[in-house]
Structures are given as C-alpha cells and as structure tokens.
XYZ file of C-alpha atoms in Angstrom:
352
model
C 18.973 34.275 -31.166
C 18.944 33.626 -34.930
C 17.493 30.154 -35.597
C 20.462 28.930 -37.630
C 22.940 30.161 -34.989
C 20.843 28.502 -32.318
C 20.936 25.178 -34.166
C 24.711 25.505 -34.600
C 25.094 26.124 -30.855
C 22.979 23.075 -30.064
C 25.066 20.843 -32.313
C 28.299 22.187 -30.826
C 27.024 21.446 -27.313
C 26.037 17.926 -28.323
C 29.471 17.213 -29.794
C 31.077 17.435 -26.366
C 28.443 15.432 -24.481
C 28.542 11.784 -23.484
C 25.839 9.334 -24.537
C 23.363 10.062 -21.755
C 23.933 13.805 -21.750
C 23.490 13.921 -25.500
C 20.118 12.186 -25.586
C 18.798 14.203 -22.643
C 20.013 17.445 -24.209
C 18.437 16.405 -27.513
C 15.228 15.671 -25.639
C 15.323 19.108 -24.033
C 15.766 20.744 -27.458
C 12.820 18.781 -28.833
C 10.642 19.884 -25.928
C 11.691 23.507 -26.442
C 10.799 23.388 -30.144
C 7.405 21.903 -29.357
C 5.259 20.370 -32.114
C 7.495 18.461 -34.524
C 10.495 18.883 -32.232
C 11.565 15.239 -32.226
C 11.588 15.085 -36.018
C 13.507 18.364 -36.237
C 16.162 17.237 -33.754
C 16.354 13.881 -35.518
C 17.055 15.736 -38.759
C 19.674 18.016 -37.174
C 21.589 15.443 -35.144
C 21.098 12.128 -36.897
C 19.905 10.610 -33.619
C 17.144 8.049 -33.859
C 13.564 8.908 -32.968
C 13.626 6.381 -30.117
C 16.831 7.841 -28.616
C 15.412 11.374 -28.533
C 12.129 10.093 -27.109
C 14.066 8.223 -24.427
C 15.839 11.461 -23.521
C 12.483 13.230 -23.205
C 11.107 10.443 -21.021
C 14.150 10.626 -18.742
C 13.687 14.364 -18.388
C 10.029 13.945 -17.478
C 10.470 11.115 -14.967
C 13.617 12.134 -13.159
C 14.058 15.291 -11.141
C 17.744 14.677 -10.534
C 19.461 13.624 -13.703
C 22.555 11.795 -12.533
C 24.487 9.941 -15.223
C 24.685 6.183 -14.714
C 27.752 4.756 -13.022
C 28.883 3.092 -16.230
C 28.742 4.430 -19.749
C 29.600 2.423 -22.814
C 33.241 2.709 -23.783
C 34.032 4.953 -26.714
C 33.071 3.092 -29.854
C 31.121 0.545 -27.831
C 27.518 -0.484 -28.244
C 25.664 -2.275 -31.005
C 27.172 -1.868 -34.455
C 25.038 -0.451 -37.236
C 23.402 -2.950 -39.533
C 25.348 -1.681 -42.566
C 28.617 -2.457 -40.759
C 27.536 -5.957 -39.707
C 25.925 -6.611 -43.088
C 27.797 -4.604 -45.779
C 25.717 -6.066 -48.607
C 22.481 -4.551 -47.329
C 23.120 -1.101 -48.837
C 23.636 -2.587 -52.291
C 20.370 -4.534 -52.087
C 18.553 -1.479 -50.728
C 19.806 0.574 -53.665
C 18.574 -2.070 -56.120
C 15.119 -1.990 -54.547
C 15.091 1.803 -54.726
C 16.242 1.832 -58.349
C 13.336 -0.435 -59.251
C 10.749 1.555 -57.320
C 11.994 5.126 -57.303
C 10.466 8.063 -59.120
C 11.680 11.589 -59.537
C 14.277 13.758 -61.182
C 17.628 11.919 -61.494
C 19.432 15.228 -61.133
C 17.835 15.777 -57.749
C 19.581 15.068 -54.472
C 16.198 14.111 -53.092
C 14.807 10.846 -54.409
C 11.435 9.418 -53.480
C 9.736 6.071 -53.436
C 6.111 5.017 -53.138
C 6.984 2.011 -50.970
C 6.679 2.068 -47.180
C 9.531 1.219 -44.805
C 7.580 -1.906 -43.826
C 7.405 -3.170 -47.414
C 11.057 -2.367 -48.023
C 12.033 -4.188 -44.823
C 10.033 -7.220 -45.971
C 11.824 -7.258 -49.318
C 15.207 -7.016 -47.619
C 14.286 -9.879 -45.291
C 13.509 -11.995 -48.354
C 17.102 -11.333 -49.381
C 18.293 -12.739 -46.011
C 18.934 -9.385 -44.314
C 17.905 -8.794 -40.710
C 16.371 -5.316 -40.542
C 13.358 -3.508 -39.105
C 11.286 -0.661 -40.640
C 12.857 2.007 -38.406
C 16.336 1.057 -39.586
C 15.127 1.135 -43.178
C 13.902 4.669 -42.566
C 17.307 5.697 -41.214
C 19.161 4.202 -44.191
C 16.803 5.873 -46.654
C 17.295 9.229 -44.967
C 21.084 8.886 -44.891
C 21.052 8.057 -48.600
C 18.840 11.018 -49.572
C 15.582 9.159 -50.145
C 12.227 10.562 -49.031
C 9.155 8.393 -48.714
C 6.157 9.687 -50.641
C 2.971 9.255 -48.665
C -0.178 8.835 -50.726
C -2.296 11.214 -48.638
C -4.622 12.232 -51.429
C -5.722 11.073 -54.815
C -3.620 12.525 -57.591
C -5.780 14.747 -59.735
C -6.261 13.413 -63.243
C -3.808 10.541 -63.036
C -3.708 7.085 -61.533
C -0.699 5.958 -59.519
C 0.646 3.650 -62.305
C 0.264 6.461 -64.852
C 2.039 8.887 -62.551
C 4.923 6.530 -61.798
C 5.363 5.700 -65.485
C 5.689 9.419 -66.216
C 8.346 9.893 -63.548
C 10.328 6.981 -64.955
C 10.001 8.481 -68.422
C 11.311 11.822 -67.143
C 14.267 9.935 -65.669
C 15.020 8.205 -68.959
C 14.749 11.378 -71.006
C 16.904 13.373 -68.577
C 19.619 10.719 -68.505
C 19.690 10.660 -72.292
C 20.096 14.430 -72.527
C 22.720 14.539 -69.784
C 24.747 11.731 -71.358
C 24.877 13.739 -74.573
C 25.984 16.856 -72.734
C 22.712 18.689 -73.333
C 21.106 20.896 -70.649
C 18.175 19.739 -68.492
C 16.393 22.551 -66.647
C 13.369 22.825 -64.366
C 10.657 25.463 -64.543
C 8.145 26.315 -61.832
C 5.813 29.283 -62.176
C 3.436 30.184 -59.366
C -0.097 30.472 -60.696
C -2.466 33.125 -59.341
C 0.466 35.210 -58.127
C 2.024 38.440 -59.375
C 5.648 38.000 -60.401
C 8.207 40.710 -60.809
C 6.388 43.896 -61.709
C 3.642 42.272 -63.752
C 1.762 38.946 -64.060
C 2.710 35.299 -64.342
C 1.797 34.543 -67.940
C 3.030 31.901 -70.367
C 4.992 34.623 -72.149
C 6.712 35.462 -68.857
C 7.539 31.793 -68.186
C 9.160 31.393 -71.610
C 10.971 34.726 -71.298
C 12.580 33.440 -68.103
C 13.950 30.465 -70.039
C 15.149 32.786 -72.818
C 17.050 34.925 -70.306
C 18.621 31.825 -68.757
C 19.768 30.688 -72.191
C 21.205 34.074 -73.134
C 22.944 34.582 -69.775
C 24.135 31.056 -68.997
C 22.906 28.291 -71.280
C 24.550 29.144 -74.593
C 27.921 29.728 -72.910
C 27.852 26.581 -70.776
C 26.398 24.382 -73.532
C 27.832 25.752 -76.803
C 27.443 22.402 -78.584
C 23.945 21.606 -77.350
C 21.636 20.207 -79.993
C 18.686 19.969 -77.635
C 17.250 21.334 -74.407
C 14.994 19.472 -71.969
C 12.550 21.268 -69.693
C 10.928 19.604 -66.668
C 7.791 21.619 -65.915
C 4.750 21.584 -63.651
C 1.457 20.334 -65.001
C -0.506 23.561 -64.473
C -0.169 27.315 -64.387
C 1.531 29.474 -66.996
C 3.801 26.592 -68.049
C 1.043 23.975 -67.874
C 0.692 21.054 -70.250
C -2.671 22.357 -71.546
C -1.587 25.978 -71.897
C -1.598 26.993 -75.582
C 0.378 30.162 -74.912
C 3.166 28.153 -73.292
C 3.644 26.038 -76.434
C 3.204 29.031 -78.738
C 5.900 31.108 -77.045
C 8.187 28.086 -76.766
C 7.998 27.803 -80.549
C 9.169 31.403 -80.790
C 12.081 30.627 -78.468
C 13.013 27.494 -80.424
C 13.026 29.514 -83.643
C 15.355 32.030 -82.012
C 17.923 29.668 -80.461
C 17.752 27.202 -83.378
C 17.689 24.057 -81.238
C 14.712 21.808 -80.410
C 13.182 21.796 -76.956
C 11.708 18.712 -75.288
C 9.191 19.276 -72.482
C 8.225 16.690 -69.878
C 5.535 17.717 -67.389
C 5.201 16.393 -63.877
C 1.810 14.706 -63.397
C -0.896 16.847 -61.759
C -0.524 17.070 -57.992
C 3.180 16.148 -57.946
C 4.851 19.510 -58.543
C 6.464 19.292 -55.089
C 8.958 16.894 -56.685
C 10.147 19.545 -59.106
C 13.839 20.018 -58.424
C 13.396 23.767 -58.019
C 10.946 23.234 -55.129
C 13.291 21.360 -52.816
C 16.740 22.229 -54.193
C 16.345 25.992 -54.633
C 13.116 27.531 -53.297
C 13.615 25.922 -49.881
C 17.078 27.495 -49.469
C 15.923 30.886 -50.742
C 13.130 30.803 -48.150
C 15.613 30.020 -45.377
C 17.954 32.769 -46.565
C 15.354 35.538 -46.395
C 13.469 34.186 -43.387
C 12.764 36.938 -40.890
C 14.052 39.676 -43.194
C 11.620 42.399 -44.363
C 11.091 42.220 -48.131
C 10.679 45.954 -48.520
C 11.692 46.332 -52.166
C 12.454 44.445 -55.375
C 16.127 45.280 -54.888
C 16.120 43.666 -51.444
C 14.449 40.539 -52.782
C 16.913 40.215 -55.680
C 19.887 40.578 -53.323
C 18.534 37.988 -50.899
C 17.784 35.518 -53.678
C 21.177 36.051 -55.340
C 22.932 35.670 -51.989
C 21.579 32.145 -51.476
C 24.356 29.545 -51.288
C 24.831 26.105 -49.757
C 27.831 24.066 -48.666
C 27.082 21.602 -51.451
C 27.678 24.254 -54.090
C 24.254 25.712 -54.858
C 24.517 29.229 -56.258
C 21.545 31.331 -57.331
C 21.384 34.149 -59.861
C 18.350 36.405 -60.213
C 17.256 39.489 -62.093
C 14.170 41.676 -62.135
C 12.025 41.413 -65.260
C 10.550 44.886 -65.712
C 8.511 44.014 -68.787
C 4.732 44.329 -68.590
C 2.905 41.087 -69.447
C -0.743 41.089 -70.488
C -3.128 38.481 -69.161
C -5.848 36.770 -71.149
C -4.253 36.708 -74.603
C -5.936 33.999 -76.667
C -3.944 31.804 -79.043
C -6.052 30.757 -82.038
C -6.274 27.154 -83.213
C -4.910 28.263 -86.588
C -1.741 29.472 -84.853
C -1.435 26.231 -82.894
C -1.672 24.233 -86.123
C 1.498 25.954 -87.347
C 3.610 24.728 -84.418
C 6.420 22.296 -85.209
C 5.411 20.064 -82.315
C 5.751 16.318 -81.999
C 3.909 14.550 -79.201
C 5.647 11.541 -77.677
C 4.064 8.102 -77.764
C 4.011 7.841 -73.947
C 1.554 10.276 -72.342
C 1.539 12.772 -75.241
C -0.421 15.200 -73.064
C 2.687 15.527 -70.880
C 5.584 14.881 -73.264
C 6.361 16.669 -76.515
C 9.199 18.180 -78.544
C 9.179 21.454 -80.491
C 11.544 21.930 -83.447
C 12.623 25.129 -85.211
C 10.331 26.153 -88.039
C 11.551 25.169 -91.450
C 12.485 28.048 -93.726
C-alpha cells in the first residue's frame, strides 16, 4: 500500500476508536513502523509520546486486550493547560519572540532553548507546566527546537543568532514595503539540469524567476532580498556569485540585498523545509527516468496550505572553474553592511 494512503487509513481508523482502542492502535502502528515509530505516530496523530508508549506497553503485557469497564465520558479527562491557563500561550509566544531565530516567512520557526529552560521561564511567570507540555505547545505552534549537536563551522553561537535576527529584520522591512524576499539553495558538488552548478547557473535561476514571476507580481519593487546559503555556488565568499549578481542588477535596474545563513545552518533555509521536503515526498518511489519526468513531478507538487511549485529545465551549458579577477571585483557596486559584512551586502545598478 502507498505510504500516504496507509497513513490516511490509519488516521481514519483512529477517528472511530475510543480512548483505549486509539492508544493501543497507535501503539501497534508505532511497532509496525519500527525505529522512530513513536515519533512518527506522534506527528501523525497529535497523541502524546507517553500515550503511544502506554499503548505499546499494554500490547506487550496483555494477551487479551479487553477494554476497561469504564471509559471517560466524551469530553472528560484532564483539560489541556492552555484551556485552564489561557495566558500561557501569550507568554510562550513572548519567550519565543525573544529567543527565536530563522526566516520570518517560514512556517517552521526554531529556538535554541530547551523545553526544560522554557518551562522554567514559564514557571517564573506563575504558570504550572512541565517540559513535555512545552514540547507539545511548541509543536502545535510550528516551532522546532534546534539541538546544538555540533559546533557551527566558522561562527560562534552568538554570532550565528545575531545573523538570524538580522535576516528577520531585513526580511520584515522588505515585506512591509511590498518588496520580494526569495530564498536560494544550490547543491554544491552536484550536477544540475544538463550541466554544472556554477555561480552563473545560480544567478540565472534568479533571473528566470524574475522574468517569469517576479516582475509581474512585484511591478513596483525597488529592491529584492535574497536569503542564501553560506557555501556552494551562491556562497558568501564566491566571487562569481557577486559578479553575476551585478550583471543581473544592471539588467533589472533594482538593487539586490543578500543575507547569507551562517555556515552549518543551511537546513533552516525556507526552501529546505517548505519546498524540497514536499518535492521529495511527491516523487518518492517513482523512477526518475528522464528530465521530463522530474520536471512534471516537481511541478505537480502541491500542499493543502497552498504551496505550488513551478519548474523548468535549463538547457544551457555552464563552464566550471571560471576565475573572476580582482580588477573586475573592484568595479562592483557593492556595499557591505555594518553587521557581519561577510554575510550581508547590497549590490546597486552600475551608474551610467
């Protein structure tokens, strides 16, 4: 059975089950999935980790699963903390606003605080809450905790967080003025289209977006902001990237501001979790036998929340290893920002 259809069947079965049946059925699904099953079922159903684990334990310890004589009445049981304490969500949001990094346009926010620290801060504000409940509230409100599993290459945590906040500020400013904010993510060391991933290719992709969509949707734009990875063909240290951006700026006659994600944090690029993830699910299990097949699968990606994807094949041949001379770089109309100039800069059209 197709995975998505299987999940839909599971959820339909759960909708008609009582409390005990539901947790035992959820436990059975988790066991069938295997490694990571509890987390997956938690994500699909909204059940708590402890409820699913209890269902698994009941399945393992009881050969005859008879429902108890008395189930809670419909709507019975302990009320959720946000119902008993309506002010807790407002205080949680304030804490997240103060400690959250990431793209403000993204549905997925992230914070570098743990559920334990957040629970402690909420307790200081006179709320009764435990770390597990904090985790549930964060998940329901589209937050994702960022675990510091490795040192971030080339940047300290304060430097990284300051950059994310700066990206937020810049993006909000552009959006408030009605100017476009786009994300770019090029895969280094991989062939793309029919040629290679070069800085010229990365900029050409932006040019095609502008010609096909940008100029029509933003006819009065006096600026364009690009959120980009820190490495690869659109990397902050890539001369070709800046050189070809200057050519694009000269063509479209509006300045471009670039803000790079700090090294090691490209997973927070909006494209990663708001587009690539859904494209991957859409073509999962389907043989990618031709460029035409890939384009159709990518273009056919849609979500209930309104995501639509357009794609086209770039048949141009791009040459690797082209060197941009320092003399050419000196001619760029580039202004580096005061905060982290290595990551933030604006390029203006060349003066006649």
